[in-house]
Tab-separated table of C-alpha atoms in Angstrom:
chain	number	residue	atom	x	y	z
U	1	MET	CA	32.749	0.512	4.619
U	2	THR	CA	30.127	2.986	4.983
U	3	GLN	CA	30.890	4.909	8.837
U	4	GLN	CA	27.425	6.510	9.784
U	5	VAL	CA	24.248	6.992	8.045
U	6	THR	CA	21.475	9.391	8.930
U	7	ILE	CA	18.141	8.835	9.352
U	8	ILE	CA	15.163	11.531	9.079
U	9	GLY	CA	11.959	9.820	10.783
U	10	ALA	CA	11.694	8.320	13.714
U	11	GLY	CA	9.313	6.165	12.716
U	12	LEU	CA	8.307	2.106	12.697
U	13	ALA	CA	10.869	2.898	8.805
U	14	GLY	CA	12.738	4.848	10.149
U	15	SER	CA	13.156	3.117	13.756
U	16	GLU	CA	13.386	-0.553	11.302
U	17	ALA	CA	16.512	0.683	9.453
U	18	ALA	CA	19.021	2.013	12.167
U	19	TRP	CA	18.756	-0.861	13.639
U	20	GLN	CA	19.501	-3.490	10.853
U	21	LEU	CA	22.943	-0.291	10.594
U	22	LEU	CA	23.010	-0.203	13.431
U	23	LYS	CA	23.238	-4.460	13.990
U	24	ARG	CA	26.280	-4.533	11.503
U	25	GLY	CA	28.833	-1.273	13.425
U	26	ILE	CA	26.763	1.089	12.509
U	27	ALA	CA	26.930	4.088	12.866
U	28	VAL	CA	23.560	6.028	13.060
U	29	HIS	CA	21.817	9.286	13.545
U	30	MET	CA	18.581	10.312	13.760
U	31	ILE	CA	16.876	13.912	13.035
U	32	GLU	CA	13.144	13.567	14.421
U	33	MET	CA	11.123	16.155	14.577
U	34	ARG	CA	9.271	15.865	17.296
U	35	PRO	CA	8.612	16.755	20.324
U	36	GLN	CA	9.876	19.729	18.524
U	37	LYS	CA	7.128	20.386	16.831
U	38	THR	CA	4.779	18.081	16.628
U	39	THR	CA	2.047	16.692	13.686
U	40	PRO	CA	-2.168	16.419	14.213
U	41	ALA	CA	-1.653	12.656	14.588
U	42	HIS	CA	0.984	11.867	17.773
U	43	THR	CA	0.608	12.978	20.965
U	44	THR	CA	4.557	11.269	22.509
U	45	ASP	CA	7.699	11.862	21.166
U	46	LEU	CA	8.369	8.284	21.479
U	47	PHE	CA	9.402	6.598	18.489
U	48	GLY	CA	7.450	3.575	16.194
U	49	GLU	CA	4.847	6.031	18.052
U	50	LEU	CA	0.953	3.971	16.211
U	51	VAL	CA	-1.040	7.009	15.197
U	52	CYS	CA	-4.831	4.669	14.572
U	53	SER	CA	-4.374	1.236	16.352
U	54	ASN	CA	-2.548	-0.951	17.556
U	55	SER	CA	-3.117	-3.908	15.541
U	56	LEU	CA	-0.269	-5.497	12.864
U	57	ARG	CA	-3.376	-7.506	11.563
U	58	SER	CA	-3.010	-11.028	11.069
U	59	ASP	CA	-0.060	-12.530	12.923
U	60	ASP	CA	-1.276	-16.424	10.149
U	61	SER	CA	1.286	-17.010	7.534
U	62	GLU	CA	-0.172	-19.367	6.491
U	63	ILE	CA	-3.358	-18.390	4.177
U	64	ASN	CA	-2.323	-14.837	5.041
U	65	ALA	CA	-0.259	-12.602	3.259
U	66	VAL	CA	0.496	-10.142	6.066
U	67	GLY	CA	1.204	-12.971	7.970
U	68	LEU	CA	4.133	-13.720	5.446
U	69	LEU	CA	5.857	-10.142	5.777
U	70	HIS	CA	5.830	-10.445	9.871
U	71	ALA	CA	7.401	-13.841	9.363
U	72	GLU	CA	9.819	-13.160	6.923
U	73	MET	CA	11.311	-10.139	8.943
U	74	ARG	CA	11.186	-11.702	11.933
U	75	ALA	CA	13.840	-14.354	9.473
U	76	CYS	CA	15.248	-10.599	9.020
U	77	ASP	CA	16.008	-9.887	13.090
U	78	SER	CA	13.359	-6.938	12.556
U	79	LEU	CA	13.575	-5.281	15.585
U	80	ILE	CA	9.626	-4.109	15.154
U	81	MET	CA	8.768	-7.942	15.350
U	82	HIS	CA	10.895	-8.452	18.147
U	83	CYS	CA	9.001	-4.740	19.913
U	84	ALA	CA	5.762	-6.404	19.329
U	85	ASP	CA	6.038	-10.305	19.891
U	86	GLU	CA	7.609	-9.437	23.100
U	87	THR	CA	4.325	-6.058	23.761
U	88	GLN	CA	1.999	-8.658	22.173
U	89	VAL	CA	-1.949	-8.409	23.559
U	90	PRO	CA	-4.497	-10.694	22.992
U	91	ALA	CA	-6.384	-10.322	19.614
U	92	GLY	CA	-7.195	-13.918	18.004
U	93	GLY	CA	-5.346	-14.521	14.967
U	94	ALA	CA	-3.577	-11.018	15.376
U	95	LEU	CA	-0.528	-9.414	16.390
U	96	ALA	CA	-2.021	-6.089	19.139
U	97	VAL	CA	0.771	-4.243	21.022
U	98	ASN	CA	0.098	-2.239	24.375
U	99	ARG	CA	0.829	0.797	22.156
U	100	THR	CA	3.425	2.751	25.101
U	101	GLU	CA	5.579	-0.836	25.757
U	102	PHE	CA	5.296	-1.263	22.496
U	103	ALA	CA	6.729	2.222	20.945
U	104	LYS	CA	8.497	2.953	24.200
U	105	LYS	CA	10.999	-0.893	24.063
U	106	ILE	CA	12.141	0.476	20.147
U	107	THR	CA	12.979	4.113	21.720
U	108	ASP	CA	15.156	2.157	24.465
U	109	THR	CA	17.000	-0.062	22.439
U	110	LEU	CA	17.548	2.606	20.089
U	111	LYS	CA	18.247	5.569	22.183
U	112	ASN	CA	20.766	2.388	24.655
U	113	HIS	CA	22.557	1.172	21.384
U	114	PRO	CA	26.737	3.206	21.958
U	115	LEU	CA	26.569	3.559	17.454
U	116	PHE	CA	22.596	5.875	18.119
U	117	THR	CA	22.857	9.130	17.902
U	118	ILE	CA	19.608	11.288	18.351
U	119	GLU	CA	18.275	14.741	16.722
U	120	TYR	CA	15.894	16.704	17.046
U	121	ARG	CA	14.681	19.139	15.098
U	122	GLU	CA	12.693	19.767	11.979
U	123	ALA	CA	15.053	18.679	8.876
U	124	ASP	CA	15.667	19.854	5.365
U	125	LEU	CA	16.056	17.733	2.348
U	126	PRO	CA	20.136	17.554	2.711
U	127	THR	CA	22.103	19.183	0.520
U	128	ASP	CA	24.783	15.949	0.963
U	129	THR	CA	24.937	14.667	-2.412
U	130	GLN	CA	27.769	11.948	-1.307
U	131	ASN	CA	26.910	9.771	2.431
U	132	PRO	CA	23.974	7.828	2.631
U	133	ILE	CA	20.679	9.593	4.360
U	134	ILE	CA	17.351	7.707	4.176
U	135	ILE	CA	14.518	9.902	4.988
U	136	ALA	CA	11.751	7.773	6.350
U	137	THR	CA	9.184	10.809	7.290
U	138	GLY	CA	5.878	9.522	6.792
U	139	PRO	CA	2.324	9.851	5.369
U	140	LEU	CA	2.376	13.436	7.617
U	141	THR	CA	5.677	14.695	6.814
U	142	SER	CA	6.197	18.155	7.437
U	143	ASP	CA	5.542	20.938	5.024
U	144	LYS	CA	8.790	22.398	4.231
U	145	MET	CA	10.399	17.989	3.579
U	146	ALA	CA	6.763	17.516	1.566
U	147	SER	CA	7.970	20.563	-0.925
U	148	ASP	CA	11.642	19.779	-1.058
U	149	LEU	CA	11.224	16.909	-2.251
U	150	GLN	CA	8.291	17.464	-4.959
U	151	GLN	CA	11.011	20.119	-5.766
U	152	LEU	CA	13.954	17.500	-6.585
U	153	THR	CA	10.980	14.801	-7.962
U	154	GLN	CA	9.431	17.465	-10.152
U	155	LEU	CA	6.109	16.034	-10.156
U	156	ASP	CA	3.751	17.957	-10.160
U	157	SER	CA	2.600	16.893	-6.885
U	158	LEU	CA	3.040	14.522	-4.245
U	159	HIS	CA	-0.392	13.551	-2.844
U	160	PHE	CA	-1.811	14.783	0.517
U	161	PHE	CA	-5.014	14.075	0.113
U	162	ASP	CA	-4.923	10.128	-0.568
U	163	ALA	CA	-8.084	9.243	-3.015
U	164	ILE	CA	-8.132	5.324	-3.033
U	165	ALA	CA	-10.552	3.135	-5.069
U	166	PRO	CA	-11.644	-0.224	-3.763
U	167	ILE	CA	-8.873	-3.108	-5.662
U	168	VAL	CA	-10.045	-6.638	-6.467
U	169	TYR	CA	-8.505	-9.174	-7.985
U	170	THR	CA	-9.520	-10.244	-11.066
U	171	GLU	CA	-10.361	-13.770	-11.072
U	172	THR	CA	-13.312	-13.462	-8.590
U	173	VAL	CA	-14.809	-10.654	-11.051
U	174	ASP	CA	-17.608	-12.212	-12.692
U	175	MET	CA	-17.377	-12.170	-16.461
U	176	ASN	CA	-20.220	-13.410	-17.779
U	177	HIS	CA	-21.584	-9.741	-16.506
U	178	ALA	CA	-18.371	-8.706	-17.310
U	179	TRP	CA	-16.498	-7.682	-21.329
U	180	TYR	CA	-13.041	-6.295	-22.306
U	181	GLN	CA	-13.581	-2.859	-24.054
U	182	SER	CA	-11.467	1.133	-24.467
U	183	ARG	CA	-14.405	3.032	-24.789
U	184	TYR	CA	-14.975	3.360	-28.510
U	185	ASP	CA	-12.351	0.498	-29.403
U	186	LYS	CA	-9.161	3.826	-28.222
U	187	GLY	CA	-6.103	1.671	-26.685
U	188	GLU	CA	-5.594	-1.664	-25.919
U	189	GLY	CA	-9.086	-4.596	-25.492
U	190	THR	CA	-8.126	-5.146	-22.332
U	191	ASP	CA	-7.111	-1.621	-20.890
U	192	TYR	CA	-10.814	-2.260	-18.725
U	193	LEU	CA	-13.256	-4.504	-17.713
U	194	ASN	CA	-16.553	-3.355	-18.396
U	195	CYS	CA	-19.161	-5.053	-15.767
U	196	ALA	CA	-22.598	-3.263	-16.493
U	197	LEU	CA	-25.515	-3.101	-14.663
U	198	SER	CA	-29.232	-2.407	-15.456
U	199	LYS	CA	-31.706	0.470	-15.086
U	200	ASP	CA	-33.605	-1.477	-12.213
U	201	GLU	CA	-29.501	-2.391	-10.327
U	202	TYR	CA	-28.361	1.095	-10.863
U	203	ASN	CA	-30.608	2.485	-8.704
U	204	THR	CA	-31.380	-0.314	-6.693
U	205	PHE	CA	-26.930	0.732	-6.458
U	206	ILE	CA	-27.308	4.012	-5.645
U	207	ASP	CA	-29.551	3.486	-2.887
U	208	ALA	CA	-27.550	1.248	-1.156
U	209	LEU	CA	-24.415	3.937	-2.207
U	210	LEU	CA	-26.142	6.523	-0.173
U	211	SER	CA	-27.333	4.817	2.535
U	212	GLY	CA	-24.013	3.358	3.389
U	213	GLU	CA	-22.257	3.518	6.268
U	214	LYS	CA	-18.965	6.381	6.012
U	215	ILE	CA	-16.170	6.978	8.119
U	216	ALA	CA	-15.475	10.401	9.508
U	217	PHE	CA	-13.117	12.150	8.853
U	218	LYS	CA	-10.434	12.408	12.290
U	219	GLU	CA	-10.388	16.072	13.294
U	220	TRP	CA	-6.950	16.849	12.341
U	221	GLU	CA	-8.331	15.419	8.306
U	222	LYS	CA	-11.542	17.633	8.361
U	223	ASN	CA	-10.249	20.980	7.599
U	224	THR	CA	-7.480	19.650	4.287
U	225	PRO	CA	-10.585	19.636	1.415
U	226	TYR	CA	-11.485	17.304	-1.422
U	227	PHE	CA	-10.403	18.168	-4.972
U	228	GLU	CA	-12.911	17.606	-7.051
U	229	GLY	CA	-11.171	14.590	-9.438
U	230	CYS	CA	-11.132	12.690	-6.925
U	231	LEU	CA	-14.411	12.802	-5.109
U	232	PRO	CA	-16.086	10.206	-3.171
U	233	VAL	CA	-18.211	8.669	-4.841
U	234	GLU	CA	-20.760	8.704	-2.656
U	235	VAL	CA	-20.548	12.778	-2.381
U	236	MET	CA	-21.432	12.487	-6.584
U	237	ALA	CA	-24.782	10.311	-5.829
U	238	GLU	CA	-25.418	13.368	-3.096
U	239	ARG	CA	-25.400	16.039	-5.635
U	240	GLY	CA	-28.353	14.007	-8.218
U	241	ARG	CA	-28.996	10.581	-8.947
U	242	GLN	CA	-27.904	10.715	-13.016
U	243	THR	CA	-24.254	12.181	-11.835
U	244	LEU	CA	-22.554	9.027	-12.071
U	245	LEU	CA	-24.607	7.873	-15.213
U	246	PHE	CA	-22.060	11.322	-16.789
U	247	GLY	CA	-19.069	10.250	-14.556
U	248	PRO	CA	-17.486	7.482	-14.263
U	249	MET	CA	-20.423	4.703	-14.418
U	250	LYS	CA	-20.679	7.018	-17.909
U	251	PRO	CA	-21.661	3.801	-20.411
U	252	VAL	CA	-21.789	5.718	-24.144
U	253	GLY	CA	-18.757	3.639	-26.255
U	254	LEU	CA	-19.423	0.616	-25.448
U	255	SER	CA	-21.402	-2.318	-25.960
U	256	ASN	CA	-22.460	-5.022	-23.836
U	257	PRO	CA	-21.303	-8.375	-25.774
U	258	HIS	CA	-23.719	-10.119	-23.526
U	259	GLU	CA	-26.732	-8.162	-24.142
U	260	ASP	CA	-26.522	-8.030	-28.654
U	261	GLY	CA	-24.412	-5.274	-27.959
U	262	ARG	CA	-26.488	-3.072	-26.784
U	263	ARG	CA	-24.695	-0.425	-24.855
U	264	PRO	CA	-25.264	-1.438	-21.345
U	265	PHE	CA	-27.942	1.425	-19.395
U	266	ALA	CA	-24.445	2.552	-16.627
U	267	VAL	CA	-20.614	0.881	-16.222
U	268	VAL	CA	-17.715	0.061	-13.838
U	269	GLN	CA	-14.961	-0.182	-15.586
U	270	LEU	CA	-12.200	-1.107	-13.705
U	271	ARG	CA	-8.178	-1.275	-14.814
U	272	LYS	CA	-5.741	-2.894	-14.152
U	273	GLU	CA	-3.990	-1.544	-10.986
U	274	ASN	CA	-0.198	-3.838	-11.733
U	275	LYS	CA	1.630	-4.980	-15.372
U	276	ALA	CA	0.355	-9.256	-14.458
U	277	GLY	CA	-3.493	-7.873	-14.581
U	278	THR	CA	-3.864	-10.017	-11.402
U	279	LEU	CA	-5.116	-7.140	-9.458
U	280	MET	CA	-8.164	-4.775	-10.964
U	281	ASN	CA	-8.479	-0.967	-9.726
U	282	LEU	CA	-12.486	0.313	-9.352
U	283	VAL	CA	-11.705	3.482	-11.745
U	284	GLY	CA	-13.169	6.627	-10.224
U	285	PHE	CA	-14.654	4.665	-6.998
U	286	GLN	CA	-12.648	5.793	-4.468
U	287	THR	CA	-15.269	6.033	-1.238
U	288	LYS	CA	-15.436	7.197	2.677
U	289	LEU	CA	-17.302	3.922	3.395
U	290	THR	CA	-16.179	2.166	5.729
U	291	TYR	CA	-14.913	-1.322	4.906
U	292	GLY	CA	-17.807	-3.539	5.720
U	293	ALA	CA	-19.743	-1.179	3.936
U	294	GLN	CA	-17.793	-1.211	0.733
U	295	LYS	CA	-18.419	-4.920	0.685
U	296	GLU	CA	-22.096	-5.570	0.583
U	297	VAL	CA	-22.957	-2.339	-1.526
U	298	PHE	CA	-19.848	-3.074	-4.551
U	299	LYS	CA	-21.059	-6.572	-4.895
U	300	LEU	CA	-24.760	-5.066	-5.779
U	301	ILE	CA	-22.321	-5.052	-9.179
U	302	PRO	CA	-23.139	-8.018	-10.443
U	303	ALA	CA	-19.515	-8.808	-12.174
U	304	LEU	CA	-18.576	-7.516	-8.835
U	305	LYS	CA	-21.029	-10.000	-6.722
U	306	ASN	CA	-17.820	-12.730	-5.229
U	307	ALA	CA	-15.831	-10.558	-5.518
U	308	GLU	CA	-13.132	-10.844	-3.402
U	309	PHE	CA	-10.816	-7.099	-2.309
U	310	ALA	CA	-7.186	-7.103	-2.530
U	311	ARG	CA	-7.783	-3.297	-0.137
U	312	PHE	CA	-11.233	-0.712	-0.064
U	313	GLY	CA	-11.068	2.043	-0.887
U	314	GLY	CA	-10.149	5.491	1.431
U	315	ILE	CA	-10.063	8.994	1.641
U	316	HIS	CA	-7.002	10.471	4.095
U	317	ARG	CA	-4.162	12.568	4.378
U	318	ASN	CA	-1.050	11.553	3.061
U	319	THR	CA	2.469	11.971	1.386
U	320	PHE	CA	3.839	9.581	-0.748
U	321	VAL	CA	6.146	9.948	-3.718
U	322	CYS	CA	5.210	7.956	-6.939
U	323	GLY	CA	7.558	5.336	-6.740
U	324	PRO	CA	7.396	3.799	-10.657
U	325	LYS	CA	8.727	6.700	-11.339
U	326	VAL	CA	11.408	7.932	-8.602
U	327	LEU	CA	12.462	5.424	-7.354
U	328	THR	CA	15.287	2.952	-7.956
U	329	GLU	CA	14.528	-1.465	-7.296
U	330	LYS	CA	16.432	-0.481	-4.065
U	331	LEU	CA	14.982	2.584	-2.573
U	332	ASN	CA	17.404	5.114	-4.130
U	333	LEU	CA	15.934	8.349	-5.638
U	334	LYS	CA	16.662	8.199	-9.258
U	335	GLN	CA	17.527	12.061	-9.055
U	336	ARG	CA	19.708	11.882	-5.503
U	337	PRO	CA	20.508	7.981	-5.740
U	338	ASN	CA	22.527	8.327	-1.853
U	339	ILE	CA	20.322	9.322	-0.453
U	340	ARG	CA	16.983	6.640	0.074
U	341	LEU	CA	12.920	6.879	0.757
U	342	ALA	CA	11.431	4.315	3.440
U	343	GLY	CA	7.908	3.748	4.921
U	344	GLN	CA	5.541	5.488	3.813
U	345	LEU	CA	6.600	7.394	1.865
U	346	THR	CA	7.267	4.853	-0.873
U	347	GLY	CA	3.631	4.095	-1.512
U	348	CYS	CA	3.474	1.214	0.673
U	349	GLU	CA	0.059	1.368	3.277
U	350	GLY	CA	0.074	-0.123	6.569
U	351	TYR	CA	2.278	-0.604	9.718
U	352	ILE	CA	4.295	-3.440	8.942
U	353	GLU	CA	4.131	-2.938	4.909
U	354	SER	CA	6.409	0.383	6.750
U	355	ALA	CA	8.482	-1.070	8.892
U	356	SER	CA	9.498	-3.756	5.852
U	357	ILE	CA	10.439	-1.354	2.944
U	358	GLY	CA	12.263	0.413	6.551
U	359	LEU	CA	14.589	-3.406	7.066
U	360	LEU	CA	14.556	-3.276	3.776
U	361	ALA	CA	16.102	0.381	3.594
U	362	GLY	CA	19.020	-0.332	6.120
U	363	LEU	CA	19.417	-3.442	4.284
U	364	PHE	CA	20.890	-2.095	1.055
U	365	THR	CA	22.913	0.083	3.005
U	366	ALA	CA	24.455	-1.439	4.709
U	367	LEU	CA	24.820	-4.159	2.595
U	368	PRO	CA	25.520	-2.245	-1.109
U	369	ASP	CA	26.242	-5.077	-3.042
U	370	LEU	CA	22.957	-7.615	-1.732
U	371	PRO	CA	20.414	-8.413	-4.175
U	372	LEU	CA	16.787	-7.955	-3.639
U	373	PRO	CA	14.793	-10.442	-1.966
U	374	PRO	CA	13.213	-12.654	-3.678
U	375	ARG	CA	10.085	-12.090	-5.918
U	376	GLU	CA	7.779	-14.781	-4.650
U	377	THR	CA	8.325	-14.293	-0.985
U	378	ALA	CA	6.688	-10.939	0.240
U	379	LEU	CA	9.015	-9.117	0.959
U	380	GLY	CA	10.433	-8.787	-2.301
U	381	SER	CA	6.699	-9.073	-4.001
U	382	MET	CA	5.984	-5.194	-1.471
U	383	LEU	CA	9.391	-3.887	-3.769
U	384	SER	CA	8.732	-4.532	-6.997
U	385	HIS	CA	5.255	-2.978	-6.358
U	386	ILE	CA	6.689	0.467	-5.640
U	387	THR	CA	9.432	0.497	-7.782
U	388	ILE	CA	8.881	-1.711	-10.564
U	389	GLU	CA	5.503	-2.997	-10.806
U	390	ALA	CA	2.986	-1.414	-9.924
U	391	GLU	CA	1.775	1.227	-12.826
U	392	GLU	CA	2.746	5.207	-12.561
U	393	GLU	CA	-0.589	6.496	-14.292
U	394	THR	CA	-2.885	4.616	-11.127
U	395	PHE	CA	0.556	4.893	-9.136
U	396	GLN	CA	-1.482	4.228	-5.846
U	397	PRO	CA	-0.633	3.360	-2.067
U	398	MET	CA	-0.910	0.031	-1.799
U	399	ASN	CA	-0.785	-3.217	1.774
U	400	ILE	CA	0.429	-6.203	1.124
U	401	ASN	CA	-2.011	-8.914	-0.180
U	402	PHE	CA	-1.493	-11.971	-2.935
U	403	GLY	CA	-1.900	-10.217	-6.544
U	404	ILE	CA	1.292	-8.341	-6.380
U	405	PHE	CA	2.826	-11.919	-5.788
U	406	PRO	CA	3.789	-13.616	-9.170
U	407	GLU	CA	1.575	-15.585	-10.340
U	408	LEU	CA	1.424	-19.779	-8.919
U	409	ASP	CA	2.777	-21.793	-11.709
U	410	LEU	CA	0.640	-25.149	-10.745
U	411	SER	CA	2.326	-27.173	-13.797
U	412	THR	CA	4.488	-28.956	-12.251
U	413	THR	CA	2.477	-29.457	-8.536
U	414	MET	CA	-1.668	-31.257	-10.685
U	415	ALA	CA	-2.135	-32.159	-13.775
U	416	GLU	CA	-4.307	-29.083	-16.119
U	417	GLY	CA	-7.838	-30.343	-15.551
U	418	LYS	CA	-7.512	-29.016	-11.858
U	419	ARG	CA	-5.464	-26.435	-12.025
U	420	LYS	CA	-8.226	-24.194	-12.069
U	421	LYS	CA	-9.380	-26.203	-8.425
U	422	VAL	CA	-7.306	-24.118	-6.254
U	423	LYS	CA	-8.868	-21.707	-5.107
U	424	GLY	CA	-9.279	-20.410	-1.216
U	425	GLN	CA	-6.882	-20.944	1.614
U	426	ASP	CA	-5.533	-24.153	-0.611
U	427	ARG	CA	-4.143	-20.957	-3.179
U	428	LYS	CA	-2.979	-18.766	-0.222
U	429	ARG	CA	-1.105	-22.638	1.167
U	430	LEU	CA	0.851	-22.454	-1.963
U	431	TYR	CA	1.805	-17.988	-2.038
U	432	THR	CA	3.223	-18.920	1.614
U	433	THR	CA	5.010	-22.139	1.525
U	434	ARG	CA	6.838	-21.091	-2.507
U	435	ALA	CA	7.585	-17.474	-0.570
U	436	LYS	CA	9.336	-19.511	2.594
U	437	GLU	CA	11.448	-21.060	0.345
U	438	LYS	CA	12.426	-19.104	-2.003
U	439	LEU	CA	14.051	-16.151	1.751
U	440	THR	CA	16.088	-19.729	2.268
U	441	ASN	CA	18.842	-18.302	0.585
U	442	TRP	CA	18.618	-14.554	1.774
U	443	VAL	CA	18.655	-14.213	4.753
U	444	GLN	CA	21.893	-15.881	4.440
U	445	LEU	CA	23.361	-13.545	2.772
U	446	ILE	CA	22.342	-10.984	5.369
U	447	LYS	CA	23.106	-13.000	8.731
């Protein structure tokens, strides 16, 4: 049995991984660079410091994917969820915490464990190829560690300034204004879903895009330059009203079957975000618009007038690997199997998602024969997306959402004629009910 595991990084993922190991009698030696070397976002030396918000989002496990993930982690005796519950502050249906008390409780719990040791220094990528190591250095991974990982994984680059386009649920796209076609009919016919705009619709969209409220860069992000290849869509529009017609909204090579095969004036292309095709990415639409503005502006695209967003777009400082390319299904680095990655470094997005991947990294290290969590669960869906299901070429960080869950089989629950009528909260309840049923047996394996 493993006697000691080295964990690099004392954030949410590293702390959760440490707890899952300690409670199974495995010693943990943690390496954390703070306070010897800090990051532009952190202000304390506490473990699990929340730097952007004190909210862990919805705690409703009946109709919300995040709330379901909370429930699954509680079932797995998560340290992060235990500390969150004990330091909770009123926030309606959300789980919000007193940030200082939350981080302090995580820190004290780990430091007071007899099998836990901590070393404060900036870590290099370990050369040890035998003993288990978990790297959970987060989105603000030090330049040295990022460089080491880049060399090891042989990726062209890690992502240091993350440009994310919005993602919508495919089933909410209005097909009266959209059609599947690749430019000049190259590639598979279902590669792209095209959303047409007339000249008037395009101009209305541009006006709204230019006037929409933007999110200001945080102080520590301001000197990080844009890459020309991933400019925010509103920055491209500021260069001239016609700019997008020669960029992501160019209509060339396309014919609109709703308009007798004519070429549209402008088009927004959607591309599959996952292999199942349940999620679609707005190609080239990375943005600094606020979430509220994104919902208003992008719904001016006729095909997206009723669209539901699985994730809004954004641009921020981030470091992550292309998980489907470099990770095994149990989070091992393919080039160095004794090393697991955890947290946002793997390409999950969000506090609770980061902690959940730390939980799984800890469990897989402590219990090498543990099967994967059921694919129908939030844990299983998040893990599958970042290691197997996402498309390598378009991989971007992802929050937990029902779009990455396996599709529901409604044939056994209702007549065929009613299948398409199951929407909204009823559909979400079917996802969460199925997940809770599937998780029960798996949880028994980790007791």
